[in-house]
């Protein structure tokens, strides 16, 4: 008999040895259908993940320029801040697409199948309402960042020595992220009524 125990597949699942592969896949919800919109957002999110590498690379460049060549840049700090803010904002639609958002399933687990269906409907309606409220705030911020009080087009700038328009772009990306989440939830809302109970 071998002195090493090779765990069965069920034992590996219980011990979490498949954790890395599980992290690569969405968390399916028995009452949640992943839509074509979700798959599209997930693909776009994987492309946006490269922004992390870009932010890291230009940060390293800044450190080298500042401490090795004593020639700090005027653009790296603002660009890195913009990239990280964009990654954070776009993480919302991506997380929703993969069902990786925080879920508390206490009520869900004790309800019968019919009750779970109605609970899912309430969750969708609350999510849409949240996106409408946050979307309105994001719209106001984006409008103020791209227009003068008189309504003429102009981009808000940082006011630094570089004076980039990245603050305006950041607010536009926040608005885009909220709109994407609202569309995802609306598509799921439509799919909810197309599915048989």
Short mmCIF file of N, CA and C in Angstrom, two decimals:
data_model
loop_
_atom_site.label_atom_id
_atom_site.label_comp_id
_atom_site.label_asym_id
_atom_site.label_seq_id
_atom_site.Cartn_x
_atom_site.Cartn_y
_atom_site.Cartn_z
N UNK A 1 0.84 -1.20 0.00
CA UNK A 1 0.00 0.00 0.00
C UNK A 1 0.88 1.25 0.00
N UNK A 2 0.54 2.20 -0.84
CA UNK A 2 1.34 3.43 -0.94
C UNK A 2 1.20 4.25 0.33
N UNK A 3 2.32 4.84 0.76
CA UNK A 3 2.26 5.68 1.97
C UNK A 3 1.65 7.05 1.68
N UNK A 4 1.50 7.39 0.40
CA UNK A 4 0.87 8.66 0.03
C UNK A 4 -0.57 8.42 -0.36
N UNK A 5 -1.45 9.19 0.22
CA UNK A 5 -2.88 9.08 -0.08
C UNK A 5 -3.23 10.03 -1.20
N UNK A 6 -3.78 9.51 -2.27
CA UNK A 6 -4.22 10.35 -3.39
C UNK A 6 -5.71 10.59 -3.23
N UNK A 7 -6.10 11.82 -2.90
CA UNK A 7 -7.51 12.08 -2.64
C UNK A 7 -8.36 11.90 -3.89
N UNK A 8 -9.58 11.44 -3.67
CA UNK A 8 -10.52 11.30 -4.76
C UNK A 8 -10.96 12.68 -5.23
N UNK A 9 -11.69 12.69 -6.36
CA UNK A 9 -12.15 13.98 -6.90
C UNK A 9 -13.07 14.69 -5.92
N UNK A 10 -13.94 13.93 -5.26
CA UNK A 10 -14.85 14.56 -4.29
C UNK A 10 -14.09 15.10 -3.09
N UNK A 11 -13.04 14.41 -2.67
CA UNK A 11 -12.23 14.90 -1.55
C UNK A 11 -11.47 16.17 -1.94
N UNK A 12 -10.99 16.22 -3.20
CA UNK A 12 -10.30 17.41 -3.66
C UNK A 12 -11.23 18.60 -3.68
N UNK A 13 -12.48 18.38 -4.12
CA UNK A 13 -13.44 19.48 -4.16
C UNK A 13 -13.72 19.99 -2.76
N UNK A 14 -13.85 19.06 -1.79
CA UNK A 14 -14.13 19.48 -0.42
C UNK A 14 -12.95 20.22 0.19
N UNK A 15 -11.76 19.82 -0.17
CA UNK A 15 -10.58 20.45 0.43
C UNK A 15 -10.17 21.72 -0.27
N UNK A 16 -10.80 22.01 -1.41
CA UNK A 16 -10.49 23.26 -2.11
C UNK A 16 -9.27 23.17 -3.00
N UNK A 17 -8.84 21.94 -3.35
CA UNK A 17 -7.67 21.81 -4.20
C UNK A 17 -7.94 22.29 -5.62
N UNK A 18 -9.22 22.38 -5.99
CA UNK A 18 -9.57 22.86 -7.32
C UNK A 18 -9.86 24.35 -7.30
N UNK A 19 -9.42 25.03 -6.26
CA UNK A 19 -9.79 26.44 -6.09
C UNK A 19 -9.34 27.29 -7.26
N UNK A 20 -8.13 27.03 -7.79
CA UNK A 20 -7.65 27.89 -8.87
C UNK A 20 -8.52 27.77 -10.11
N UNK A 21 -8.94 26.54 -10.45
CA UNK A 21 -9.79 26.41 -11.63
C UNK A 21 -11.18 26.98 -11.37
N UNK A 22 -11.65 26.89 -10.13
CA UNK A 22 -12.96 27.42 -9.80
C UNK A 22 -12.95 28.95 -9.88
N UNK A 23 -11.83 29.56 -9.55
CA UNK A 23 -11.75 31.01 -9.61
C UNK A 23 -11.79 31.51 -11.04
N UNK A 24 -11.42 30.64 -11.99
CA UNK A 24 -11.43 31.03 -13.39
C UNK A 24 -12.80 30.94 -14.03
N UNK A 25 -13.76 30.35 -13.33
CA UNK A 25 -15.09 30.20 -13.93
C UNK A 25 -16.11 31.02 -13.16
N UNK A 26 -17.21 31.37 -13.83
CA UNK A 26 -18.25 32.13 -13.14
C UNK A 26 -18.87 31.32 -12.03
N UNK A 27 -19.48 32.00 -11.08
CA UNK A 27 -20.23 31.32 -10.03
C UNK A 27 -21.68 31.20 -10.49
N UNK A 28 -22.09 30.03 -10.98
CA UNK A 28 -23.45 29.93 -11.48
C UNK A 28 -24.45 29.98 -10.32
N UNK A 29 -25.53 30.65 -10.55
CA UNK A 29 -26.62 30.72 -9.60
C UNK A 29 -27.74 29.87 -10.19
N UNK A 30 -28.32 29.03 -9.40
CA UNK A 30 -29.35 28.13 -9.92
C UNK A 30 -30.50 28.92 -10.55
N UNK A 31 -30.72 30.14 -10.07
CA UNK A 31 -31.81 30.95 -10.58
C UNK A 31 -31.33 32.05 -11.51
N UNK A 32 -30.06 32.00 -11.90
CA UNK A 32 -29.50 33.08 -12.70
C UNK A 32 -28.95 32.55 -14.01
N UNK A 33 -29.36 33.13 -15.09
CA UNK A 33 -28.88 32.74 -16.40
C UNK A 33 -27.84 33.75 -16.85
N UNK A 34 -26.68 33.25 -17.28
CA UNK A 34 -25.67 34.13 -17.85
C UNK A 34 -26.11 34.46 -19.27
N UNK A 35 -26.28 35.73 -19.56
CA UNK A 35 -26.81 36.15 -20.86
C UNK A 35 -25.68 36.44 -21.84
N UNK A 36 -26.06 36.64 -23.11
CA UNK A 36 -25.08 37.01 -24.14
C UNK A 36 -24.42 38.34 -23.79
N UNK A 37 -25.20 39.24 -23.19
CA UNK A 37 -24.65 40.53 -22.75
C UNK A 37 -23.55 40.31 -21.72
N UNK A 38 -23.80 39.40 -20.77
CA UNK A 38 -22.80 39.10 -19.74
C UNK A 38 -21.52 38.56 -20.38
N UNK A 39 -21.67 37.68 -21.36
CA UNK A 39 -20.49 37.11 -22.01
C UNK A 39 -19.69 38.18 -22.76
N UNK A 40 -20.41 39.12 -23.38
CA UNK A 40 -19.74 40.21 -24.08
C UNK A 40 -18.97 41.10 -23.09
N UNK A 41 -19.60 41.43 -21.97
CA UNK A 41 -18.94 42.25 -20.94
C UNK A 41 -17.73 41.53 -20.37
N UNK A 42 -17.85 40.21 -20.21
CA UNK A 42 -16.72 39.44 -19.66
C UNK A 42 -15.52 39.49 -20.61
N UNK A 43 -15.77 39.36 -21.91
CA UNK A 43 -14.67 39.43 -22.88
C UNK A 43 -14.02 40.82 -22.86
N UNK A 44 -14.85 41.86 -22.81
CA UNK A 44 -14.32 43.22 -22.76
C UNK A 44 -13.53 43.44 -21.47
N UNK A 45 -14.02 42.86 -20.37
CA UNK A 45 -13.32 42.99 -19.09
C UNK A 45 -11.94 42.37 -19.11
N UNK A 46 -11.80 41.26 -19.82
CA UNK A 46 -10.49 40.61 -19.91
C UNK A 46 -9.51 41.49 -20.69
N UNK A 47 -10.02 42.22 -21.67
CA UNK A 47 -9.15 43.16 -22.39
C UNK A 47 -8.76 44.32 -21.49
N UNK A 48 -9.73 44.81 -20.70
CA UNK A 48 -9.45 45.94 -19.80
C UNK A 48 -8.46 45.57 -18.70
N UNK A 49 -8.33 44.28 -18.42
CA UNK A 49 -7.38 43.84 -17.39
C UNK A 49 -5.95 44.23 -17.73
N UNK A 50 -5.67 44.44 -19.03
CA UNK A 50 -4.32 44.86 -19.43
C UNK A 50 -3.99 46.26 -18.93
N UNK A 51 -5.01 47.02 -18.53
CA UNK A 51 -4.76 48.35 -17.98
C UNK A 51 -3.93 48.26 -16.69
N UNK A 52 -4.07 47.15 -15.98
CA UNK A 52 -3.28 46.96 -14.75
C UNK A 52 -1.80 46.92 -15.09
N UNK A 53 -1.46 46.17 -16.14
CA UNK A 53 -0.06 46.06 -16.56
C UNK A 53 0.48 47.42 -17.02
N UNK A 54 -0.35 48.17 -17.74
CA UNK A 54 0.08 49.49 -18.21
C UNK A 54 0.33 50.42 -17.02
N UNK A 55 -0.59 50.41 -16.05
CA UNK A 55 -0.43 51.25 -14.85
C UNK A 55 0.85 50.89 -14.10
N UNK A 56 1.13 49.59 -13.99
CA UNK A 56 2.33 49.16 -13.29
C UNK A 56 3.59 49.58 -14.06
N UNK A 57 3.55 49.41 -15.38
CA UNK A 57 4.74 49.72 -16.20
C UNK A 57 5.08 51.21 -16.13
N UNK A 58 4.08 52.08 -16.24
CA UNK A 58 4.41 53.51 -16.21
C UNK A 58 4.78 53.96 -14.79
N UNK A 59 4.28 53.25 -13.77
CA UNK A 59 4.71 53.57 -12.40
C UNK A 59 6.17 53.22 -12.20
N UNK A 60 6.60 52.08 -12.74
CA UNK A 60 8.01 51.70 -12.68
C UNK A 60 8.86 52.72 -13.45
N UNK A 61 8.36 53.14 -14.60
CA UNK A 61 9.06 54.15 -15.39
C UNK A 61 9.25 55.43 -14.58
N UNK A 62 8.20 55.84 -13.86
CA UNK A 62 8.30 57.07 -13.05
C UNK A 62 9.35 56.92 -11.95
N UNK A 63 9.37 55.77 -11.30
CA UNK A 63 10.35 55.54 -10.23
C UNK A 63 11.77 55.63 -10.79
N UNK A 64 12.00 55.02 -11.95
CA UNK A 64 13.33 55.05 -12.56
C UNK A 64 13.71 56.48 -12.95
N UNK A 65 12.77 57.18 -13.57
CA UNK A 65 13.06 58.56 -14.00
C UNK A 65 13.32 59.48 -12.81
N UNK A 66 12.55 59.28 -11.74
CA UNK A 66 12.67 60.16 -10.58
C UNK A 66 13.94 59.88 -9.77
N UNK A 67 14.18 58.60 -9.48
CA UNK A 67 15.25 58.28 -8.52
C UNK A 67 16.58 57.90 -9.18
N UNK A 68 16.54 57.51 -10.45
CA UNK A 68 17.80 57.17 -11.13
C UNK A 68 18.30 58.36 -11.94
N UNK A 69 17.40 59.00 -12.67
CA UNK A 69 17.80 60.10 -13.56
C UNK A 69 17.45 61.48 -13.02
N UNK A 70 16.81 61.52 -11.83
CA UNK A 70 16.42 62.79 -11.21
C UNK A 70 15.63 63.67 -12.20
N UNK A 71 14.72 63.02 -12.92
CA UNK A 71 13.92 63.73 -13.92
C UNK A 71 12.47 63.24 -13.85
N UNK A 72 11.75 63.62 -12.80
CA UNK A 72 10.37 63.12 -12.64
C UNK A 72 9.46 63.59 -13.78
N UNK A 73 8.46 62.80 -14.05
CA UNK A 73 7.51 63.13 -15.11
C UNK A 73 6.38 63.99 -14.56
N UNK A 74 5.63 64.59 -15.46
CA UNK A 74 4.46 65.37 -15.05
C UNK A 74 3.16 64.61 -15.33
N UNK A 75 3.24 63.47 -16.02
CA UNK A 75 2.03 62.81 -16.50
C UNK A 75 1.76 61.45 -15.87
N UNK A 76 2.76 60.80 -15.26
CA UNK A 76 2.56 59.43 -14.80
C UNK A 76 1.55 59.33 -13.66
N UNK A 77 1.66 60.20 -12.67
CA UNK A 77 0.76 60.10 -11.50
C UNK A 77 -0.70 60.22 -11.93
N UNK A 78 -1.02 61.22 -12.76
CA UNK A 78 -2.41 61.41 -13.19
C UNK A 78 -2.88 60.25 -14.06
N UNK A 79 -2.00 59.76 -14.93
CA UNK A 79 -2.37 58.65 -15.81
C UNK A 79 -2.62 57.38 -15.01
N UNK A 80 -1.76 57.11 -14.03
CA UNK A 80 -1.94 55.93 -13.20
C UNK A 80 -3.24 56.03 -12.40
N UNK A 81 -3.51 57.19 -11.85
CA UNK A 81 -4.75 57.39 -11.10
C UNK A 81 -5.96 57.14 -12.00
N UNK A 82 -5.91 57.65 -13.23
CA UNK A 82 -7.00 57.43 -14.17
C UNK A 82 -7.17 55.95 -14.49
N UNK A 83 -6.06 55.26 -14.78
CA UNK A 83 -6.14 53.84 -15.14
C UNK A 83 -6.70 53.00 -14.00
N UNK A 84 -6.25 53.26 -12.78
CA UNK A 84 -6.73 52.49 -11.63
C UNK A 84 -8.22 52.78 -11.38
N UNK A 85 -8.62 54.05 -11.52
CA UNK A 85 -10.04 54.40 -11.36
C UNK A 85 -10.88 53.71 -12.43
N UNK A 86 -10.39 53.66 -13.66
CA UNK A 86 -11.11 52.99 -14.75
C UNK A 86 -11.24 51.50 -14.48
N UNK A 87 -10.16 50.87 -14.01
CA UNK A 87 -10.19 49.45 -13.68
C UNK A 87 -11.22 49.19 -12.59
N UNK A 88 -11.21 50.02 -11.56
CA UNK A 88 -12.15 49.86 -10.45
C UNK A 88 -13.59 50.00 -10.93
N UNK A 89 -13.87 51.02 -11.74
CA UNK A 89 -15.23 51.25 -12.22
C UNK A 89 -15.70 50.13 -13.14
N UNK A 90 -14.85 49.72 -14.07
CA UNK A 90 -15.22 48.68 -15.01
C UNK A 90 -15.28 47.30 -14.36
N UNK A 91 -14.73 47.19 -13.15
CA UNK A 91 -14.84 45.94 -12.42
C UNK A 91 -16.27 45.62 -12.02
N UNK A 92 -17.13 46.65 -11.91
CA UNK A 92 -18.53 46.41 -11.54
C UNK A 92 -19.27 45.58 -12.56
N UNK A 93 -19.32 46.02 -13.84
CA UNK A 93 -19.98 45.20 -14.85
C UNK A 93 -19.34 43.82 -15.02
N UNK A 94 -18.01 43.75 -14.92
CA UNK A 94 -17.32 42.46 -15.08
C UNK A 94 -17.71 41.50 -13.96
N UNK A 95 -17.74 42.00 -12.72
CA UNK A 95 -18.11 41.17 -11.59
C UNK A 95 -19.56 40.70 -11.71
N UNK A 96 -20.43 41.59 -12.14
CA UNK A 96 -21.83 41.22 -12.33
C UNK A 96 -21.96 40.16 -13.42
N UNK A 97 -21.20 40.31 -14.50
CA UNK A 97 -21.27 39.35 -15.60
C UNK A 97 -20.86 37.95 -15.17
N UNK A 98 -19.92 37.87 -14.22
CA UNK A 98 -19.42 36.57 -13.77
C UNK A 98 -20.09 36.09 -12.48
N UNK A 99 -21.08 36.81 -12.01
CA UNK A 99 -21.75 36.45 -10.75
C UNK A 99 -20.75 36.31 -9.61
N UNK A 100 -19.80 37.23 -9.55
CA UNK A 100 -18.78 37.20 -8.50
C UNK A 100 -19.02 38.26 -7.43
N UNK A 101 -20.14 38.95 -7.50
CA UNK A 101 -20.43 39.96 -6.49
C UNK A 101 -20.76 39.27 -5.16
N UNK A 102 -20.71 40.03 -4.08
CA UNK A 102 -20.97 39.46 -2.76
C UNK A 102 -22.43 39.06 -2.67
N UNK A 103 -22.66 37.82 -2.24
CA UNK A 103 -24.03 37.32 -2.12
C UNK A 103 -24.22 36.72 -0.73
N UNK A 104 -25.33 37.07 -0.11
CA UNK A 104 -25.70 36.47 1.17
C UNK A 104 -26.93 35.62 0.89
N UNK A 105 -26.76 34.31 0.98
CA UNK A 105 -27.79 33.38 0.51
C UNK A 105 -28.64 32.77 1.61
N UNK A 106 -28.64 33.35 2.80
CA UNK A 106 -29.38 32.76 3.92
C UNK A 106 -30.86 32.62 3.56
N UNK A 107 -31.47 33.72 3.11
CA UNK A 107 -32.88 33.69 2.76
C UNK A 107 -33.11 32.84 1.52
N UNK A 108 -32.23 32.96 0.56
CA UNK A 108 -32.35 32.20 -0.69
C UNK A 108 -32.37 30.71 -0.42
N UNK A 109 -31.50 30.24 0.49
CA UNK A 109 -31.36 28.80 0.73
C UNK A 109 -32.54 28.19 1.47
N UNK A 110 -33.28 29.00 2.23
CA UNK A 110 -34.39 28.42 3.01
C UNK A 110 -35.72 28.50 2.27
N UNK A 111 -35.75 29.23 1.15
CA UNK A 111 -37.01 29.37 0.41
C UNK A 111 -37.20 28.20 -0.56
N UNK A 112 -38.46 27.84 -0.83
CA UNK A 112 -38.72 26.85 -1.88
C UNK A 112 -38.41 27.44 -3.25
N UNK A 113 -38.44 26.61 -4.29
CA UNK A 113 -38.06 27.06 -5.62
C UNK A 113 -38.89 28.25 -6.09
N UNK A 114 -40.20 28.23 -5.85
CA UNK A 114 -41.05 29.35 -6.25
C UNK A 114 -40.68 30.63 -5.54
N UNK A 115 -40.37 30.51 -4.24
CA UNK A 115 -39.96 31.68 -3.47
C UNK A 115 -38.63 32.24 -3.95
N UNK A 116 -37.73 31.35 -4.34
CA UNK A 116 -36.43 31.81 -4.86
C UNK A 116 -36.60 32.61 -6.15
N UNK A 117 -37.54 32.16 -6.95
CA UNK A 117 -37.79 32.87 -8.22
C UNK A 117 -38.25 34.30 -7.95
N UNK A 118 -39.17 34.47 -7.00
CA UNK A 118 -39.66 35.80 -6.69
C UNK A 118 -38.60 36.65 -6.00
N UNK A 119 -37.76 35.99 -5.20
CA UNK A 119 -36.65 36.71 -4.58
C UNK A 119 -35.68 37.22 -5.64
N UNK A 120 -35.44 36.39 -6.68
CA UNK A 120 -34.56 36.82 -7.77
C UNK A 120 -35.15 38.04 -8.48
N UNK A 121 -36.47 38.06 -8.65
CA UNK A 121 -37.12 39.20 -9.29
C UNK A 121 -36.92 40.47 -8.45
N UNK A 122 -37.07 40.34 -7.13
CA UNK A 122 -36.86 41.49 -6.23
C UNK A 122 -35.42 41.98 -6.33
N UNK A 123 -34.46 41.04 -6.37
CA UNK A 123 -33.05 41.41 -6.49
C UNK A 123 -32.79 42.17 -7.79
N UNK A 124 -33.39 41.70 -8.88
CA UNK A 124 -33.20 42.38 -10.16
C UNK A 124 -33.78 43.80 -10.12
N UNK A 125 -34.96 43.94 -9.55
CA UNK A 125 -35.59 45.26 -9.46
C UNK A 125 -34.78 46.20 -8.57
N UNK A 126 -34.28 45.68 -7.46
CA UNK A 126 -33.44 46.51 -6.58
C UNK A 126 -32.15 46.91 -7.29
N UNK A 127 -31.56 45.98 -8.04
CA UNK A 127 -30.34 46.28 -8.77
C UNK A 127 -30.57 47.35 -9.83
N UNK A 128 -31.68 47.24 -10.54
CA UNK A 128 -32.00 48.25 -11.56
C UNK A 128 -32.25 49.61 -10.90
N UNK A 129 -32.97 49.60 -9.78
CA UNK A 129 -33.21 50.86 -9.06
C UNK A 129 -31.92 51.49 -8.58
N UNK A 130 -31.00 50.66 -8.09
CA UNK A 130 -29.69 51.16 -7.65
C UNK A 130 -28.95 51.80 -8.82
N UNK A 131 -28.96 51.13 -9.98
CA UNK A 131 -28.26 51.67 -11.15
C UNK A 131 -28.89 52.97 -11.62
N UNK A 132 -30.21 53.07 -11.53
CA UNK A 132 -30.87 54.32 -11.93
C UNK A 132 -30.42 55.46 -11.01
N UNK A 133 -30.40 55.20 -9.69
CA UNK A 133 -30.01 56.25 -8.73
C UNK A 133 -28.55 56.65 -8.91
N UNK A 134 -27.66 55.64 -8.96
CA UNK A 134 -26.24 55.93 -9.14
C UNK A 134 -25.99 56.51 -10.53
N UNK A 135 -26.75 56.02 -11.51
CA UNK A 135 -26.59 56.51 -12.87
C UNK A 135 -26.94 57.99 -12.99
N UNK A 136 -27.97 58.42 -12.26
CA UNK A 136 -28.32 59.84 -12.29
C UNK A 136 -27.18 60.68 -11.71
N UNK A 137 -26.63 60.23 -10.58
CA UNK A 137 -25.51 60.96 -9.97
C UNK A 137 -24.30 60.97 -10.91
N UNK A 138 -24.03 59.82 -11.56
CA UNK A 138 -22.90 59.74 -12.49
C UNK A 138 -23.13 60.64 -13.70
N UNK A 139 -24.39 60.74 -14.15
CA UNK A 139 -24.71 61.61 -15.28
C UNK A 139 -24.44 63.07 -14.94
N UNK A 140 -24.86 63.48 -13.74
CA UNK A 140 -24.64 64.87 -13.31
C UNK A 140 -23.14 65.16 -13.25
N UNK A 141 -22.37 64.25 -12.67
CA UNK A 141 -20.92 64.44 -12.58
C UNK A 141 -20.30 64.50 -13.97
N UNK A 142 -20.71 63.59 -14.86
CA UNK A 142 -20.15 63.55 -16.21
C UNK A 142 -20.53 64.81 -17.00
N UNK A 143 -21.77 65.25 -16.84
CA UNK A 143 -22.20 66.47 -17.54
C UNK A 143 -21.39 67.68 -17.07
N UNK A 144 -21.24 67.82 -15.76
CA UNK A 144 -20.49 68.96 -15.23
C UNK A 144 -19.01 68.90 -15.61
N UNK A 145 -18.51 67.67 -15.84
CA UNK A 145 -17.10 67.53 -16.21
C UNK A 145 -16.86 67.75 -17.69
N UNK A 146 -17.93 67.80 -18.48
CA UNK A 146 -17.77 67.94 -19.93
C UNK A 146 -18.46 69.19 -20.49
N UNK A 147 -19.10 69.98 -19.61
CA UNK A 147 -19.82 71.17 -20.08
C UNK A 147 -19.60 72.33 -19.11
N UNK A 148 -19.62 73.52 -19.64
CA UNK A 148 -19.58 74.72 -18.80
C UNK A 148 -20.97 74.93 -18.20
N UNK A 149 -21.08 75.78 -17.18
CA UNK A 149 -22.42 76.08 -16.63
C UNK A 149 -23.40 76.60 -17.69
N UNK A 150 -22.87 77.22 -18.75
CA UNK A 150 -23.73 77.70 -19.82
C UNK A 150 -24.13 76.64 -20.83
N UNK A 151 -23.56 75.43 -20.70
CA UNK A 151 -23.91 74.33 -21.60
C UNK A 151 -22.95 74.10 -22.74
N UNK A 152 -21.89 74.88 -22.85
CA UNK A 152 -20.92 74.66 -23.92
C UNK A 152 -20.01 73.49 -23.57
N UNK A 153 -19.57 72.79 -24.61
CA UNK A 153 -18.69 71.64 -24.43
C UNK A 153 -17.30 72.08 -23.98
N UNK A 154 -16.81 71.47 -22.92
CA UNK A 154 -15.43 71.65 -22.49
C UNK A 154 -15.12 70.55 -21.48
N UNK A 155 -13.89 70.08 -21.50
CA UNK A 155 -13.49 68.99 -20.62
C UNK A 155 -12.84 69.54 -19.36
N UNK A 156 -13.26 69.02 -18.22
CA UNK A 156 -12.63 69.38 -16.96
C UNK A 156 -11.19 68.88 -16.98
N UNK A 157 -10.28 69.71 -16.52
CA UNK A 157 -8.87 69.32 -16.48
C UNK A 157 -8.41 69.22 -15.03
N UNK A 158 -7.22 68.69 -14.87
CA UNK A 158 -6.72 68.41 -13.52
C UNK A 158 -6.20 69.63 -12.79
N UNK A 159 -5.82 70.68 -13.53
CA UNK A 159 -5.27 71.87 -12.90
C UNK A 159 -3.83 71.73 -12.49
N UNK A 160 -3.19 70.62 -12.86
CA UNK A 160 -1.78 70.41 -12.53
C UNK A 160 -0.91 71.04 -13.61
N UNK A 161 0.39 70.83 -13.51
CA UNK A 161 1.29 71.36 -14.54
C UNK A 161 1.03 70.68 -15.89
N UNK A 162 0.59 69.45 -15.87
CA UNK A 162 0.23 68.75 -17.11
C UNK A 162 -1.16 69.18 -17.58
N UNK A 163 -2.06 69.39 -16.62
CA UNK A 163 -3.42 69.88 -16.88
C UNK A 163 -4.18 69.02 -17.89
N UNK A 164 -4.20 67.73 -17.62
CA UNK A 164 -4.84 66.79 -18.54
C UNK A 164 -6.36 66.76 -18.35
N UNK A 165 -7.10 66.28 -19.35
CA UNK A 165 -8.55 66.15 -19.22
C UNK A 165 -8.96 64.81 -18.60
N UNK A 166 -8.04 64.11 -17.97
CA UNK A 166 -8.34 62.77 -17.42
C UNK A 166 -9.45 62.78 -16.36
N UNK A 167 -9.60 63.84 -15.53
CA UNK A 167 -10.74 63.83 -14.60
C UNK A 167 -12.09 63.71 -15.31
N UNK A 168 -12.23 64.37 -16.45
CA UNK A 168 -13.47 64.27 -17.21
C UNK A 168 -13.65 62.86 -17.76
N UNK A 169 -12.58 62.26 -18.27
CA UNK A 169 -12.67 60.91 -18.81
C UNK A 169 -13.00 59.90 -17.71
N UNK A 170 -12.47 60.12 -16.51
CA UNK A 170 -12.77 59.23 -15.39
C UNK A 170 -14.27 59.23 -15.09
N UNK A 171 -14.87 60.40 -15.07
CA UNK A 171 -16.30 60.49 -14.78
C UNK A 171 -17.14 59.89 -15.89
N UNK A 172 -16.67 60.01 -17.13
CA UNK A 172 -17.37 59.38 -18.24
C UNK A 172 -17.31 57.85 -18.13
N UNK A 173 -16.18 57.31 -17.68
CA UNK A 173 -16.06 55.87 -17.53
C UNK A 173 -16.94 55.36 -16.39
N UNK A 174 -17.04 56.12 -15.31
CA UNK A 174 -17.95 55.74 -14.22
C UNK A 174 -19.38 55.67 -14.75
N UNK A 175 -19.78 56.67 -15.53
CA UNK A 175 -21.12 56.66 -16.12
C UNK A 175 -21.30 55.46 -17.04
N UNK A 176 -20.31 55.18 -17.87
CA UNK A 176 -20.38 54.03 -18.77
C UNK A 176 -20.55 52.73 -17.99
N UNK A 177 -19.81 52.58 -16.90
CA UNK A 177 -19.89 51.37 -16.08
C UNK A 177 -21.28 51.17 -15.49
N UNK A 178 -21.86 52.24 -14.99
CA UNK A 178 -23.21 52.13 -14.40
C UNK A 178 -24.24 51.81 -15.48
N UNK A 179 -24.09 52.43 -16.65
CA UNK A 179 -25.01 52.13 -17.76
C UNK A 179 -24.88 50.67 -18.17
N UNK A 180 -23.65 50.16 -18.24
CA UNK A 180 -23.44 48.76 -18.59
C UNK A 180 -24.13 47.83 -17.59
N UNK A 181 -23.98 48.11 -16.29
CA UNK A 181 -24.62 47.27 -15.28
C UNK A 181 -26.14 47.34 -15.40
N UNK A 182 -26.67 48.53 -15.68
CA UNK A 182 -28.12 48.67 -15.84
C UNK A 182 -28.61 47.84 -17.02
N UNK A 183 -27.88 47.88 -18.14
CA UNK A 183 -28.27 47.10 -19.32
C UNK A 183 -28.19 45.61 -19.01
N UNK A 184 -27.12 45.18 -18.32
CA UNK A 184 -27.01 43.77 -17.94
C UNK A 184 -28.22 43.33 -17.13
N UNK A 185 -28.61 44.14 -16.16
CA UNK A 185 -29.73 43.79 -15.30
C UNK A 185 -31.05 43.81 -16.07
N UNK A 186 -31.20 44.74 -16.99
CA UNK A 186 -32.42 44.79 -17.80
C UNK A 186 -32.52 43.57 -18.71
N UNK A 187 -31.39 43.14 -19.27
CA UNK A 187 -31.39 41.93 -20.10
C UNK A 187 -31.76 40.72 -19.25
N UNK A 188 -31.22 40.65 -18.05
CA UNK A 188 -31.58 39.55 -17.15
C UNK A 188 -33.04 39.62 -16.74
N UNK A 189 -33.54 40.85 -16.58
CA UNK A 189 -34.95 41.03 -16.23
C UNK A 189 -35.84 40.47 -17.34
N UNK A 190 -35.47 40.75 -18.59
CA UNK A 190 -36.23 40.19 -19.70
C UNK A 190 -36.11 38.68 -19.77
N UNK A 191 -34.90 38.16 -19.52
CA UNK A 191 -34.70 36.71 -19.54
C UNK A 191 -35.47 36.01 -18.42
N UNK A 192 -35.66 36.72 -17.32
CA UNK A 192 -36.39 36.15 -16.18
C UNK A 192 -37.80 35.73 -16.58
N UNK A 193 -38.47 36.54 -17.39
CA UNK A 193 -39.84 36.25 -17.78
C UNK A 193 -39.92 35.30 -18.97
N UNK A 194 -38.80 35.15 -19.69
CA UNK A 194 -38.79 34.19 -20.79
C UNK A 194 -38.53 32.77 -20.31
N UNK A 195 -37.88 32.65 -19.14
CA UNK A 195 -37.60 31.33 -18.61
C UNK A 195 -38.85 30.73 -17.98
N UNK A 196 -38.98 29.43 -18.11
CA UNK A 196 -40.10 28.76 -17.46
C UNK A 196 -39.80 28.61 -15.98
N UNK A 197 -40.79 28.79 -15.10
CA UNK A 197 -40.55 28.64 -13.65
C UNK A 197 -40.08 27.24 -13.30
#
